[in-house]
Coordinates of C-alpha atoms and ligand atoms in Angstrom, one line a residue:
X1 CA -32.0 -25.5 11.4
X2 CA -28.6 -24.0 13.4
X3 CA -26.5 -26.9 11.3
X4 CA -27.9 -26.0 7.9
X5 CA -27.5 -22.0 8.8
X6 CA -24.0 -23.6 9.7
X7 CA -23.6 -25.2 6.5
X8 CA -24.9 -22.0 4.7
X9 CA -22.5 -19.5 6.2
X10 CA -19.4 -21.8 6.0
X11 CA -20.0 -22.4 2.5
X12 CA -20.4 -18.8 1.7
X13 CA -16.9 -18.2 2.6
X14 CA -15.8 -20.8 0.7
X15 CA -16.9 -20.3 -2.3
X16 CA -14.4 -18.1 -4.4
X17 CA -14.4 -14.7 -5.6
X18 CA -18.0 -14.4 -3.3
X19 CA -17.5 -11.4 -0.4
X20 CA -20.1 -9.8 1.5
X21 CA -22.1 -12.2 1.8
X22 CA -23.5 -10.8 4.5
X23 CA -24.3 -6.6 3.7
X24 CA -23.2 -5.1 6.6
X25 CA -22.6 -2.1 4.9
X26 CA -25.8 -1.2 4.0
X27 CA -27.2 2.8 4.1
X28 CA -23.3 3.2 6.0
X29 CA -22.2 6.4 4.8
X30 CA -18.8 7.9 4.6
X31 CA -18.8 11.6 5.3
X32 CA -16.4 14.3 4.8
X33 CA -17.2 17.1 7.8
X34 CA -15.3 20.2 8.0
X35 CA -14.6 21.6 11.6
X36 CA -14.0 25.0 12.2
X37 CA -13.1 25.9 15.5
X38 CA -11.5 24.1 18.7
X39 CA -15.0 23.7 19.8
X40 CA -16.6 21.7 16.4
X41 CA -13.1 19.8 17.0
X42 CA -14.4 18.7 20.4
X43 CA -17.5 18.1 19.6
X44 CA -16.6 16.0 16.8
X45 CA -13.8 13.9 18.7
X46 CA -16.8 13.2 21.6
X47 CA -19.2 11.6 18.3
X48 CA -16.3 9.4 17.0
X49 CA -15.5 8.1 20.3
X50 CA -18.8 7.7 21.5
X51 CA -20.8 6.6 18.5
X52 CA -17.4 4.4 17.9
X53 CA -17.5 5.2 14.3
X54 CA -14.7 4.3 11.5
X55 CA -12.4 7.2 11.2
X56 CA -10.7 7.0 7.7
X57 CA -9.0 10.4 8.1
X58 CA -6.7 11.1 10.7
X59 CA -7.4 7.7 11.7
X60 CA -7.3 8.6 15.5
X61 CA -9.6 11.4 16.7
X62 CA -6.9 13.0 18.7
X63 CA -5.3 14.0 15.6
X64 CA -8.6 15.9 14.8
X65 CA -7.8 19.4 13.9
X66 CA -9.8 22.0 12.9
X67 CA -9.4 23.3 9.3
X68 CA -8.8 20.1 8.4
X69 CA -11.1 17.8 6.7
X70 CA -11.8 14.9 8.4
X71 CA -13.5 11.5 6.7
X72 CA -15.7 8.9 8.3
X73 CA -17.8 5.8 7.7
X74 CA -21.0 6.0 9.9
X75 CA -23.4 3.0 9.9
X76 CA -26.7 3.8 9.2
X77 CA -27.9 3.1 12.9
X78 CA -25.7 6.3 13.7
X79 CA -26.4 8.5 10.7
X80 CA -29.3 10.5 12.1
X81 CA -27.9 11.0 15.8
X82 CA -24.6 12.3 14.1
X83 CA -25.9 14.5 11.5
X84 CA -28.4 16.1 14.1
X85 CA -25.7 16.8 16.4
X86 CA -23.5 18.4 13.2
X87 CA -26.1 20.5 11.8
X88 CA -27.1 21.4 16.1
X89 CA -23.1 22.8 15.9
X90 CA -23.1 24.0 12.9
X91 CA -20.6 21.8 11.3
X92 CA -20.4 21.6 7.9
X93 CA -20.5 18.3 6.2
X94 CA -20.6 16.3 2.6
X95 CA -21.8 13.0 2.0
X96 CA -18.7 11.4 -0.2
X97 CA -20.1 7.9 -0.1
X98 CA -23.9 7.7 -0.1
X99 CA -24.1 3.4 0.7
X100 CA -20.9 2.0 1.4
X101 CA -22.9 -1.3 0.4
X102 CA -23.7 -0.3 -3.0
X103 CA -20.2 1.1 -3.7
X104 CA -18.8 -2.3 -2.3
X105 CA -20.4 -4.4 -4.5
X106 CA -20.5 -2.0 -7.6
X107 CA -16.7 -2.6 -7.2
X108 CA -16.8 -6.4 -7.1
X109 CA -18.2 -7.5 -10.4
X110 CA -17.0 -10.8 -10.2
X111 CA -20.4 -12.5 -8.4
X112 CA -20.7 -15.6 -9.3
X113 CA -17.2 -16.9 -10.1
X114 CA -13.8 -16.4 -10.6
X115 CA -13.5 -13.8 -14.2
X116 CA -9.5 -14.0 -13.4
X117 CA -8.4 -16.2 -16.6
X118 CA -9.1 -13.5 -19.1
X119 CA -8.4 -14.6 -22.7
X120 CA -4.8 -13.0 -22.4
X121 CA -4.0 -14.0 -18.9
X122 CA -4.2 -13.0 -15.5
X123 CA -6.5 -9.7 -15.1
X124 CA -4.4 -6.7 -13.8
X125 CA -7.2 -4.9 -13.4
X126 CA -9.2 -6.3 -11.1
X127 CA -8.8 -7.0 -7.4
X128 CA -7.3 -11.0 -6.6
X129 CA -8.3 -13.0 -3.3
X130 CA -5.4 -14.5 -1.9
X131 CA -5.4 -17.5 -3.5
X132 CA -5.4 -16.2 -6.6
X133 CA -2.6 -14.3 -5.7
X134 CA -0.9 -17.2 -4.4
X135 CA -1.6 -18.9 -7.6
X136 CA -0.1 -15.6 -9.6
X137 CA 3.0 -16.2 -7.9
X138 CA 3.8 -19.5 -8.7
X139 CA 2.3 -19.1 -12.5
X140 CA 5.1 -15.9 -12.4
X141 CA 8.1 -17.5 -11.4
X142 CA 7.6 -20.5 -13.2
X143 CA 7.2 -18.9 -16.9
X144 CA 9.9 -16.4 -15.9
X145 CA 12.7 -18.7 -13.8
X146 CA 15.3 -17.1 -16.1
X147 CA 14.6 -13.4 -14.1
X148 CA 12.0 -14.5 -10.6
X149 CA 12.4 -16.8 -7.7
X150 CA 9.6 -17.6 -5.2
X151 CA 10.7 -17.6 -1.3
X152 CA 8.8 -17.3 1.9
X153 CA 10.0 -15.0 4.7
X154 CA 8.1 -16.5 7.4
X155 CA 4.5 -17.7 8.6
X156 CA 1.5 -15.4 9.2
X157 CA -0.5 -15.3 13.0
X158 CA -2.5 -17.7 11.2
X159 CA -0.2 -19.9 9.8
X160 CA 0.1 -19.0 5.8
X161 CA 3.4 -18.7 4.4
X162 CA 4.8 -15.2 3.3
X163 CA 5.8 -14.9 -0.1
X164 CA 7.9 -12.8 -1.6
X165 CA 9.8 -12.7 -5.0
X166 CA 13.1 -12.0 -6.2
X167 CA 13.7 -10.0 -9.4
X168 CA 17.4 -11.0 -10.0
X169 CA 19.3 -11.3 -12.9
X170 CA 22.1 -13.7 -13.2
X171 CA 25.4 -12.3 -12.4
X172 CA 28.3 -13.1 -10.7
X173 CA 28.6 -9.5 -9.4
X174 CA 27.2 -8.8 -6.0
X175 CA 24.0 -6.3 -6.0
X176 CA 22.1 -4.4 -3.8
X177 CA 18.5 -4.6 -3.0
X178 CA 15.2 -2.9 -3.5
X179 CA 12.7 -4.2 -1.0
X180 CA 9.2 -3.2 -2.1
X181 CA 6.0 -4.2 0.4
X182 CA 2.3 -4.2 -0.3
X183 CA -0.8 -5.0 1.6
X184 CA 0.5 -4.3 5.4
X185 CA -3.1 -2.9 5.8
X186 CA -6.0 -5.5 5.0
X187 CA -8.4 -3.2 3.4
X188 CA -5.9 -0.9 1.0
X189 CA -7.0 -3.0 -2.2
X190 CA -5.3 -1.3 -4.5
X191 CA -1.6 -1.9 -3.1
X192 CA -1.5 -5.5 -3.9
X193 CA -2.7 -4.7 -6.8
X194 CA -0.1 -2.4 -7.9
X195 CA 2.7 -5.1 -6.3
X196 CA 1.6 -7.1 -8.9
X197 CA 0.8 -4.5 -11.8
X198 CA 4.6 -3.7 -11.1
X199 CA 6.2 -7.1 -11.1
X200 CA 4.3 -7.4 -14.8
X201 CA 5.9 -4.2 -16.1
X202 CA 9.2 -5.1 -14.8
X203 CA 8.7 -9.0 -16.9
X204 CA 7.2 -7.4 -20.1
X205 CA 9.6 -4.7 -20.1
X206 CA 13.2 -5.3 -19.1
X207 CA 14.4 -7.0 -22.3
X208 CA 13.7 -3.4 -24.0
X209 CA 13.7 -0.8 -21.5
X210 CA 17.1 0.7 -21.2
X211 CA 16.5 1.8 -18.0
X212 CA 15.3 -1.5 -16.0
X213 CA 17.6 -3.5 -17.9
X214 CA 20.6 -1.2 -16.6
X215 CA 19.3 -1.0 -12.9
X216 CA 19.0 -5.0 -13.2
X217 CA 22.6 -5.5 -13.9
X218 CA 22.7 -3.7 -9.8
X219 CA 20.1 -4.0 -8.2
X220 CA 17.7 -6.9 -7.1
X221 CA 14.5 -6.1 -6.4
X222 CA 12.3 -8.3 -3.8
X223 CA 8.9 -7.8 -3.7
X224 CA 6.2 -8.8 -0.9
X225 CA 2.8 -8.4 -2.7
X226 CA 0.8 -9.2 0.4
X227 CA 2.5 -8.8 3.9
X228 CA -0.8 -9.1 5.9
X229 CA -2.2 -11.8 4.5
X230 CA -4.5 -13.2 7.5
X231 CA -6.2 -9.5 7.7
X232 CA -6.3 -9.4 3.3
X233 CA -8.4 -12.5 3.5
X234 CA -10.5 -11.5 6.6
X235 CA -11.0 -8.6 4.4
X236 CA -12.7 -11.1 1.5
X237 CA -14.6 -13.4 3.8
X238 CA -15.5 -11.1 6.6
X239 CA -14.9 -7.9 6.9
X240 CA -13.9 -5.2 3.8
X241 CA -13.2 -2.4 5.7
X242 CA -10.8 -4.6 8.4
X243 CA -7.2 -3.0 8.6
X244 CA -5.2 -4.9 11.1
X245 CA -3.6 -8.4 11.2
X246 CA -5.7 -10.8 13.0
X247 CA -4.0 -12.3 15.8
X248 CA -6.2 -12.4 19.0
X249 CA -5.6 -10.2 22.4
X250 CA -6.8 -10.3 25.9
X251 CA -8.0 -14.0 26.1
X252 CA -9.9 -13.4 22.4
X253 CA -11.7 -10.1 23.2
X254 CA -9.8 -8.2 20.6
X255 CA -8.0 -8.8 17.5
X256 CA -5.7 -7.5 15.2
X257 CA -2.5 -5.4 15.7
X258 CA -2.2 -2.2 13.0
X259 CA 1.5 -3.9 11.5
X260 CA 2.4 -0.3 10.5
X261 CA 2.8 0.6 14.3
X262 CA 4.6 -2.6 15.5
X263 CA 7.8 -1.9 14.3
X264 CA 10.8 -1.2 16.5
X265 CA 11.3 2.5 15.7
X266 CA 10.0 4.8 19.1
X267 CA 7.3 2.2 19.3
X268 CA 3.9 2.7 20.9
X269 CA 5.5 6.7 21.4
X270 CA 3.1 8.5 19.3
X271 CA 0.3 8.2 17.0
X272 CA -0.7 4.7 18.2
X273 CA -3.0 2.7 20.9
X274 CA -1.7 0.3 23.5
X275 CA -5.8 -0.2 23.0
X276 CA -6.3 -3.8 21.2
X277 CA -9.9 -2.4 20.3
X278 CA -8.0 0.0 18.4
X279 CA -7.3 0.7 14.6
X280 CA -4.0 1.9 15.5
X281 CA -3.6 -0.7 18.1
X282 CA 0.7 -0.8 18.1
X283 CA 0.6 -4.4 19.5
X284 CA 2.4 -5.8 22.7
X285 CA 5.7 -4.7 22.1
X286 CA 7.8 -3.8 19.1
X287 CA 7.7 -6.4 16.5
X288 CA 5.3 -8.7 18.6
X289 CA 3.9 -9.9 15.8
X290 CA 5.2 -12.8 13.6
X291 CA 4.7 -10.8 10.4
X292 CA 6.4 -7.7 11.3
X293 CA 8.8 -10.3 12.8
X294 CA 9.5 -11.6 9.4
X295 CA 9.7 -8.3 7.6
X296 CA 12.6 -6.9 10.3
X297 CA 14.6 -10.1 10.5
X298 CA 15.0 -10.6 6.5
X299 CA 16.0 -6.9 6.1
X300 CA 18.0 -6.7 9.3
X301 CA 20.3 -9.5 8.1
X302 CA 20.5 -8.0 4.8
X303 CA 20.7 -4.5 6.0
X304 CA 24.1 -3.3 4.6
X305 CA 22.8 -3.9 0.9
X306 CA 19.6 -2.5 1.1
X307 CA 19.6 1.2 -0.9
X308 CA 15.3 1.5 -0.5
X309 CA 12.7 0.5 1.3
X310 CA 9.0 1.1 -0.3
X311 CA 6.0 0.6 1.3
X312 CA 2.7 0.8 -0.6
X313 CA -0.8 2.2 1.3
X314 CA -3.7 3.7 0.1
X315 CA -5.1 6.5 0.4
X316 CA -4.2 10.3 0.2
X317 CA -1.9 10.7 -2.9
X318 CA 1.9 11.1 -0.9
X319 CA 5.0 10.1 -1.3
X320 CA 6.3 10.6 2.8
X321 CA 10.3 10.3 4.0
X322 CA 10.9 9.4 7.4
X323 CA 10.0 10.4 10.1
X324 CA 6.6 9.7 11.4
X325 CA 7.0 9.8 15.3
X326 CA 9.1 13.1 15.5
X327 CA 9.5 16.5 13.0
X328 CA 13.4 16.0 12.8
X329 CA 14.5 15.3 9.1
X330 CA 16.4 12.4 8.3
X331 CA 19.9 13.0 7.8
X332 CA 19.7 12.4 4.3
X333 CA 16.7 14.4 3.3
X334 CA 17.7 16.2 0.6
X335 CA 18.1 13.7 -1.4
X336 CA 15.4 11.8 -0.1
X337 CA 13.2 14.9 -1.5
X338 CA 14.9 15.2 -4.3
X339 CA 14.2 11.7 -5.8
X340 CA 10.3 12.0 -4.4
X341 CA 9.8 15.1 -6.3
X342 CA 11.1 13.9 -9.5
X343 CA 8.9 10.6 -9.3
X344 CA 6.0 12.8 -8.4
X345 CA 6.8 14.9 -11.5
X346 CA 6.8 12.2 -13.3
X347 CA 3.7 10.5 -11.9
X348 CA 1.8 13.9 -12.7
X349 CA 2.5 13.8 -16.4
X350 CA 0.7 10.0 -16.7
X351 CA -2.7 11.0 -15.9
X352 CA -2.3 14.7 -14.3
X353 CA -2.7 13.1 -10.5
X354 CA -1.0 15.4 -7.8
X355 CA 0.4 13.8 -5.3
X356 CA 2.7 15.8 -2.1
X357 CA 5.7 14.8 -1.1
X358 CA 7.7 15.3 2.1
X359 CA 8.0 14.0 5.7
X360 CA 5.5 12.0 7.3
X361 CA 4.9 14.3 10.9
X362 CA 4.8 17.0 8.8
X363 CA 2.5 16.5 5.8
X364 CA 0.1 13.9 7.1
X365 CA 0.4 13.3 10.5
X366 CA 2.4 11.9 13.5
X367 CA 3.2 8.3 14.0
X368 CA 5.3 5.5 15.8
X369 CA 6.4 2.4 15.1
X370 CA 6.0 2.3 11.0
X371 CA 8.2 0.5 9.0
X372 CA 9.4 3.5 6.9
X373 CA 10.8 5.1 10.1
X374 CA 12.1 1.7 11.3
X375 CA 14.5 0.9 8.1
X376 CA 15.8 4.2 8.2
X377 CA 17.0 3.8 11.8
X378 CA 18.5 0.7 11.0
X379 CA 20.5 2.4 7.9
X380 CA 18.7 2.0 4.5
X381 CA 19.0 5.2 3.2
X382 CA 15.8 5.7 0.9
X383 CA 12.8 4.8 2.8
X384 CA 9.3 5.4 1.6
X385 CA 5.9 5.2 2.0
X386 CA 3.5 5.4 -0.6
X387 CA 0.0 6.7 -0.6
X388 CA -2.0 6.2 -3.6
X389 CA -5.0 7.4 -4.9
X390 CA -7.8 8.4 -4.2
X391 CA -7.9 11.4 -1.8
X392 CA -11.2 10.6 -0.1
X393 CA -14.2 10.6 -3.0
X394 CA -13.5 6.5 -2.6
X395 CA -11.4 6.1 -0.5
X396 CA -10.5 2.3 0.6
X397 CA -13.2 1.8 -2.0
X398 CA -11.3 2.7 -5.2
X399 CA -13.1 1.3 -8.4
X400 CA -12.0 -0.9 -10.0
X401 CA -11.4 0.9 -13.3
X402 CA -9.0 3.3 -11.5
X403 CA -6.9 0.3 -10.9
X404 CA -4.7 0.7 -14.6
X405 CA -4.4 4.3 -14.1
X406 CA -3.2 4.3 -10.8
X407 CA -0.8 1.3 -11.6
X408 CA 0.3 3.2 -14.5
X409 CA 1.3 6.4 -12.8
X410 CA 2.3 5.2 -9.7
X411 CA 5.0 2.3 -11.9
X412 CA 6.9 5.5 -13.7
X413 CA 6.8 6.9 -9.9
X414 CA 8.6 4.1 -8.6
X415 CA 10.8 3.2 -11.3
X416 CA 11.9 7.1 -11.1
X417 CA 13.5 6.6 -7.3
X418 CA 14.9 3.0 -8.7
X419 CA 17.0 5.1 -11.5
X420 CA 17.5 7.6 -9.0
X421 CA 18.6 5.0 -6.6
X422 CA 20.8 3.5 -8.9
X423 CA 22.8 6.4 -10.9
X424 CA 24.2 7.8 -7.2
X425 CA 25.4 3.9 -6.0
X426 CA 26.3 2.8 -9.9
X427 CA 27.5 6.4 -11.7
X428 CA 29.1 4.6 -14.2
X429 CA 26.6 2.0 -15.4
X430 CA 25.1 4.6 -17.9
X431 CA 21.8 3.4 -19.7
X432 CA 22.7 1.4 -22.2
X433 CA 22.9 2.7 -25.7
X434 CA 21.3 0.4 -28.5
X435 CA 23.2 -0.2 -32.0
X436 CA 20.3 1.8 -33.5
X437 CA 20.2 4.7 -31.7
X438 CA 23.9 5.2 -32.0
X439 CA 23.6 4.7 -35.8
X440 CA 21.6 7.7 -35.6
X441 CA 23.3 9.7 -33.1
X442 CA 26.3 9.1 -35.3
X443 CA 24.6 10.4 -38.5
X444 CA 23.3 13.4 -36.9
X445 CA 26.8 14.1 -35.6
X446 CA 28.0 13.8 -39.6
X447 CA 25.7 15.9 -41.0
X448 CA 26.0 18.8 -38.1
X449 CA 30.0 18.4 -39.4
X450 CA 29.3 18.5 -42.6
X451 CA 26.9 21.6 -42.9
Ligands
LIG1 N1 -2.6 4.0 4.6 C1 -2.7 4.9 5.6 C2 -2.8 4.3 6.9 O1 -3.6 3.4 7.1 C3 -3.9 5.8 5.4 C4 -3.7 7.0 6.1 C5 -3.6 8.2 5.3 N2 -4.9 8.5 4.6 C6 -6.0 8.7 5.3 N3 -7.1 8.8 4.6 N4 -6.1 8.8 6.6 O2 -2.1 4.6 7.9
LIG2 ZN1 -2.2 2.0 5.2

């Protein structure tokens, strides 16, 4: 009986494109509650702590505030306690998610086998499992060797090798890079996703495209589509909403560090637990962790070359400049501004999304030890975070069919600091002008003479 339960559950994580298996979501829902006053903020903090229940925004329940909306996940086991104690305070709330469950696996509609190898290809729109990924990768840089390399950065906690690729074409000039990270948090879907979706729409388009093929004759671009990968696949077999990595603390009793706090910039200062129970659990000590490791050493070494440092999250809709753990600005923030709010201009006109831009401490909340805040302290002038969609109706749920859309807008977003980027290190290298548009630039010039 225990070996065939054994068998059971051990092939249930084996078997591909399969997650959930067991629903331990079910009747969890995810709230949106609205305190009012310093009290509700109290009472609210005292719930979260002591129910222990999945803050999605702030993520830590200090950073509750009132006037400011505040989202949870609350297993069913805790939903009446919790809702008797907010309507016994008065506390407004909204359900935004009414079974996690059933939004989970409305969003997987892959039971049953892998629906990847579409008649055209890989699927952009739907979300991969690692190996798939893994298997993207290779397929990419082997039908496009002329443009992408494959290279690993380092090894995981758990031992899988850290891919990255390089977007380089040939030259015998030297270039400057563009580092570009998804996935540092296990359960924000939607960022490898769009590491991937943007890697596609550099390959389709920078034989045609004026603009990437004049940033590719400066800039290389190296992109990281997973950097957590032991917490992305905990996140398939185990545990959806998991965030962290998964290496082990205090002789096993905890797990995970939250990457995006282990980085040497005022570590562990602000914003962060020296809790290993925590979701913001900052680690042991700056960079304790083999993949933040990784990360610092390859950009460390190539530090002087690096113009921008992106780093994709979901969710919240924000493009945030350094700095996190304090309200100074960064020496450089006008221009740091100025290229956000022309990508979130252009973003906006794609599908009408809104997204705010500005420093982290000041729009979102306080933090230490990210990796924004970290490569601009080391000297890479544009350093970003991204937060994409949605702002809360899904949350780390997003659907699946908002996958192309946020792709979409987010590409024209990031591509708009990239020709930023490179028209204030390259001023010269003007977009190239095709034969045929000069023909025609040339015959409107005529016949404005002429008449
Ligand atoms: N990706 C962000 C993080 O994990 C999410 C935080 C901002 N959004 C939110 N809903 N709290 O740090
Ligand atoms: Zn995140």
């Amino acid at each position: 009986m225990k070996l065939s339960l054994g068998v059971f559950c051990l092939l249930g994580v084996l078997i591909p494109g399969r997650i959930g298996l067991r629903s331990q979501y079910v009747g969890d829902q995810v709230l949106r509650v609205l305190p009012q006053t310093s009290e509700n903020v109290k009472q609210l903090q005292q719930l979260c702590d002591t129910l222990l229940l999945d803050l999605w925004k702030p993520l830590l329940s200090e950073d509750i505030q009132a006037g400011e909306e505040l989202h949870v996940r609350v297993p069913a086991s805790s939903l009446q306690e919790l809702k008797g104690s907010l309507n016994q305070h008065l506390i407004s709330y909204e359900v935004l998610i009414r079974d996690v469950q059933e939004q989970l696996d409305s969003s997987m509609p892959r039971k049953g086998g892998s629906h990847w190898r579409v008649p055209e290809g890989y699927s952009y729109t739907v979300y991969h499992p690692m190996e798939e990924i893994y298997h993207w990768m290779y397929q990419i840089k082997e039908s496009n060797s002329e443009l992408v390399t494959q290279h690993s950065l380092g090894m995981t906690y758990e031992n899988r090798s850290m891919y990255y690729l390089k977007i380089s074409q040939p030259s015998n000039k030297a270039k400057k890079i563009i580092w570009m990270d998804c996935g540092i948090h296990a359960r924000e879907w939607i960022s490898p996703a769009f590491c991937q979706w943007f890697v596609k729409e550099i390959l389709q388009n920078y034989k045609t495209d004026p603009k990437i093929k004049s940033f590719l004759q400066n800039l290389d671009v190296y992109i990281l589509p997973v950097l957590n990968i032991d917490g992305y696949i905990y996140s398939w077999t185990t545990e959806r909403l998991w965030r962290k990595s998964r290496s082990a603390h205090v002789n096993g009793t905890c797990f995970g560090t939250d990457l995006n706090r282990n980085f040497n910039g005022s570590w562990g200062s602000i914003g962060a637990s020296h809790n290993c129970s925590s979701l913001t659990f900052c680690g042991t000590g700056p960079e304790s962790e083999p993949e933040t490791k990784a990360v610092a050493r390859f950009i460390e070494e190539r530090k002087s070359d690096v113009l921008c440092f992106l780093t994709i999250h979901s969710y919240g809709q924000y493009i945030l400049t350094p700095y996190g753990y304090k309200t100074d600005l960064a020496s450089n923030h006008q221009d740091l501004v100025e290229a956000a709010e022309k990508a979130a201009v252009a973003l906006k006109e794609k599908h009408g999304t809104n997204f705010t831009v500005g420093p982290t401490s000041l729009v979102l909340y306080k933090n230490s030890g990210s990796s924004r805040d970290w490569a601009h302290m080391i000297g890479i002038p544009f350093s970003y975070t991204f937060e994409l969609r949605d702002k809360g109706a899904y949350g780390f749920i997003l659907p699946p069919d908002q996958i192309q859309p946020t792709c979409e807008e987010t590409t024209t977003a990031v591509m708009t600091i990239i020709e930023y980027v490179n028209q204030k290190y390259f001023p010269n290298s003007a977009v190239a002008v095709t034969s045929g548009s000069l023909w025609l630039w040339l015959i409107v010039l005529f016949t404005r003479i002429l008449s």
